[in-house]
Amino acid sequence: MAFSRRGMVWRPDIQERKLSHSGMVNLRYKSCWKRRWLDRFLGWLGEELPYCEVRYPF
């Protein structure tokens, strides 16, 4: 898969539906993908801004 900003932001093939507490249907990225991206981001952040903590990653 070629890199594109659009392809990195919207990927229906790795999304799943979620029913919210209010009854609305939402889309979210599957947890295994979110974990990969979060780990990558935290690695970069730790290298560049080691004093900056992430409190609530979404």
CSV table of N, CA, C and O in Angstrom, one decimal, residues 13-57:
chain,number,residue,atom,x,y,z
A,13,ASP,N,-11.2,-0.6,6.3
A,13,ASP,CA,-10.9,-2.0,6.5
A,13,ASP,C,-10.4,-2.3,7.9
A,13,ASP,O,-10.4,-3.5,8.3
A,14,ILE,N,-10.0,-1.3,8.7
A,14,ILE,CA,-9.6,-1.6,10.0
A,14,ILE,C,-10.4,-0.9,11.1
A,14,ILE,O,-10.0,-0.7,12.2
A,15,GLN,N,-11.7,-0.6,10.7
A,15,GLN,CA,-12.6,0.1,11.6
A,15,GLN,C,-13.6,-1.0,12.1
A,15,GLN,O,-13.8,-2.0,11.4
A,16,GLU,N,-14.2,-0.7,13.2
A,16,GLU,CA,-15.3,-1.5,13.7
A,16,GLU,C,-16.4,-0.6,14.2
A,16,GLU,O,-16.1,0.6,14.6
A,17,ARG,N,-17.6,-1.1,14.3
A,17,ARG,CA,-18.7,-0.3,14.8
A,17,ARG,C,-18.8,-0.5,16.3
A,17,ARG,O,-18.4,-1.5,16.9
A,18,LYS,N,-19.2,0.6,17.0
A,18,LYS,CA,-19.4,0.6,18.5
A,18,LYS,C,-20.7,1.3,18.8
A,18,LYS,O,-21.0,2.3,18.3
A,19,LEU,N,-21.4,0.7,19.8
A,19,LEU,CA,-22.6,1.3,20.2
A,19,LEU,C,-22.3,2.1,21.5
A,19,LEU,O,-21.7,1.6,22.5
A,20,SER,N,-22.6,3.4,21.4
A,20,SER,CA,-22.2,4.3,22.5
A,20,SER,C,-23.3,4.2,23.6
A,20,SER,O,-24.3,3.5,23.5
A,21,HIS,N,-23.0,4.7,24.8
A,21,HIS,CA,-23.9,4.7,25.9
A,21,HIS,C,-25.2,5.4,25.6
A,21,HIS,O,-26.2,5.0,26.2
A,22,SER,N,-25.2,6.3,24.7
A,22,SER,CA,-26.4,7.1,24.4
A,22,SER,C,-27.2,6.4,23.3
A,22,SER,O,-28.2,6.8,22.8
A,23,GLY,N,-26.7,5.2,22.8
A,23,GLY,CA,-27.4,4.5,21.8
A,23,GLY,C,-27.0,4.8,20.3
A,23,GLY,O,-27.5,4.2,19.4
A,24,MET,N,-26.0,5.7,20.2
A,24,MET,CA,-25.5,6.0,18.8
A,24,MET,C,-24.5,5.0,18.3
A,24,MET,O,-23.8,4.4,19.1
A,25,VAL,N,-24.5,4.8,17.0
A,25,VAL,CA,-23.5,3.9,16.4
A,25,VAL,C,-22.3,4.7,16.0
A,25,VAL,O,-22.5,5.7,15.2
A,26,ASN,N,-21.2,4.4,16.4
A,26,ASN,CA,-19.9,5.1,16.1
A,26,ASN,C,-18.9,4.1,15.4
A,26,ASN,O,-19.1,2.9,15.6
A,27,LEU,N,-18.0,4.7,14.7
A,27,LEU,CA,-16.9,3.9,14.2
A,27,LEU,C,-15.6,4.2,15.0
A,27,LEU,O,-15.4,5.3,15.4
A,28,ARG,N,-14.9,3.1,15.1
A,28,ARG,CA,-13.6,3.3,15.8
A,28,ARG,C,-12.6,2.4,15.2
A,28,ARG,O,-13.0,1.4,14.5
A,29,TYR,N,-11.3,2.7,15.4
A,29,TYR,CA,-10.3,1.8,14.8
A,29,TYR,C,-10.1,0.6,15.8
A,29,TYR,O,-10.2,0.7,17.0
A,30,LYS,N,-9.9,-0.6,15.2
A,30,LYS,CA,-9.7,-1.8,16.0
A,30,LYS,C,-8.6,-1.6,17.0
A,30,LYS,O,-7.6,-1.0,16.7
A,31,SER,N,-8.7,-2.1,18.2
A,31,SER,CA,-7.8,-1.9,19.3
A,31,SER,C,-6.3,-2.3,18.9
A,31,SER,O,-5.4,-1.6,19.4
A,32,CYS,N,-6.1,-3.4,18.2
A,32,CYS,CA,-4.8,-3.8,17.8
A,32,CYS,C,-4.1,-2.7,17.0
A,32,CYS,O,-2.9,-2.5,17.1
A,33,TRP,N,-4.8,-2.0,16.1
A,33,TRP,CA,-4.2,-0.9,15.3
A,33,TRP,C,-4.0,0.3,16.2
A,33,TRP,O,-2.9,0.9,16.1
A,34,LYS,N,-4.9,0.6,17.0
A,34,LYS,CA,-4.7,1.8,17.9
A,34,LYS,C,-3.5,1.6,18.8
A,34,LYS,O,-2.7,2.5,19.0
A,35,ARG,N,-3.3,0.4,19.3
A,35,ARG,CA,-2.1,0.1,20.1
A,35,ARG,C,-0.8,0.3,19.4
A,35,ARG,O,0.1,0.9,19.9
A,36,ARG,N,-0.8,-0.2,18.1
A,36,ARG,CA,0.4,0.0,17.3
A,36,ARG,C,0.7,1.5,17.1
A,36,ARG,O,1.9,1.9,17.2
A,37,TRP,N,-0.3,2.2,16.7
A,37,TRP,CA,-0.1,3.7,16.5
A,37,TRP,C,0.3,4.4,17.7
A,37,TRP,O,1.1,5.3,17.7
A,38,LEU,N,-0.3,4.1,18.9
A,38,LEU,CA,0.0,4.7,20.1
A,38,LEU,C,1.4,4.4,20.5
A,38,LEU,O,2.1,5.3,21.0
A,39,ASP,N,1.8,3.2,20.4
A,39,ASP,CA,3.2,2.8,20.8
A,39,ASP,C,4.2,3.5,19.9
A,39,ASP,O,5.2,4.0,20.4
A,40,ARG,N,3.9,3.6,18.6
A,40,ARG,CA,4.8,4.4,17.7
A,40,ARG,C,4.9,5.9,18.1
A,40,ARG,O,6.0,6.4,18.2
A,41,PHE,N,3.7,6.5,18.4
A,41,PHE,CA,3.7,7.9,18.7
A,41,PHE,C,4.4,8.1,20.1
A,41,PHE,O,5.2,9.0,20.2
A,42,LEU,N,4.2,7.2,21.1
A,42,LEU,CA,4.8,7.4,22.3
A,42,LEU,C,6.3,7.3,22.2
A,42,LEU,O,7.1,7.9,22.9
A,43,GLY,N,6.8,6.4,21.3
A,43,GLY,CA,8.2,6.2,21.1
A,43,GLY,C,8.8,7.5,20.5
A,43,GLY,O,9.9,8.0,21.0
A,44,TRP,N,8.2,8.1,19.5
A,44,TRP,CA,8.6,9.3,18.9
A,44,TRP,C,8.6,10.5,20.0
A,44,TRP,O,9.5,11.3,20.1
A,45,LEU,N,7.5,10.5,20.7
A,45,LEU,CA,7.4,11.6,21.7
A,45,LEU,C,8.5,11.5,22.8
A,45,LEU,O,9.1,12.5,23.2
A,46,GLY,N,8.8,10.2,23.2
A,46,GLY,CA,9.8,10.0,24.2
A,46,GLY,C,11.2,10.4,23.7
A,46,GLY,O,12.0,10.9,24.5
A,47,GLU,N,11.4,10.3,22.5
A,47,GLU,CA,12.7,10.7,21.9
A,47,GLU,C,12.8,12.2,21.8
A,47,GLU,O,13.9,12.8,22.1
A,48,GLU,N,11.7,12.9,21.4
A,48,GLU,CA,11.8,14.3,21.1
A,48,GLU,C,11.4,15.2,22.3
A,48,GLU,O,12.0,16.2,22.5
A,49,LEU,N,10.5,14.7,23.1
A,49,LEU,CA,10.0,15.5,24.3
A,49,LEU,C,9.8,14.6,25.5
A,49,LEU,O,8.7,14.3,25.9
A,50,PRO,N,10.9,14.1,26.0
A,50,PRO,CA,10.9,13.1,27.1
A,50,PRO,C,10.1,13.6,28.4
A,50,PRO,O,9.7,12.8,29.2
A,51,TYR,N,10.0,14.9,28.5
A,51,TYR,CA,9.4,15.5,29.7
A,51,TYR,C,7.8,15.6,29.5
A,51,TYR,O,7.1,15.9,30.4
A,52,CYS,N,7.4,15.3,28.3
A,52,CYS,CA,6.0,15.5,28.0
A,52,CYS,C,5.2,14.1,28.2
A,52,CYS,O,5.6,13.1,27.6
A,53,GLU,N,4.2,14.1,29.0
A,53,GLU,CA,3.5,12.9,29.3
A,53,GLU,C,2.1,12.9,28.6
A,53,GLU,O,1.6,14.0,28.3
A,54,VAL,N,1.7,11.8,28.2
A,54,VAL,CA,0.4,11.6,27.6
A,54,VAL,C,-0.6,11.1,28.6
A,54,VAL,O,-0.4,10.0,29.2
A,55,ARG,N,-1.6,11.8,28.9
A,55,ARG,CA,-2.5,11.5,29.9
A,55,ARG,C,-3.7,10.7,29.4
A,55,ARG,O,-4.1,9.7,30.0
A,56,TYR,N,-4.3,11.1,28.3
A,56,TYR,CA,-5.5,10.4,27.8
A,56,TYR,C,-5.3,10.3,26.3
A,56,TYR,O,-5.7,11.1,25.5
A,57,PRO,N,-4.8,9.2,25.8
A,57,PRO,CA,-4.7,9.0,24.4
A,57,PRO,C,-6.0,8.5,23.8
A,57,PRO,O,-6.6,7.6,24.4
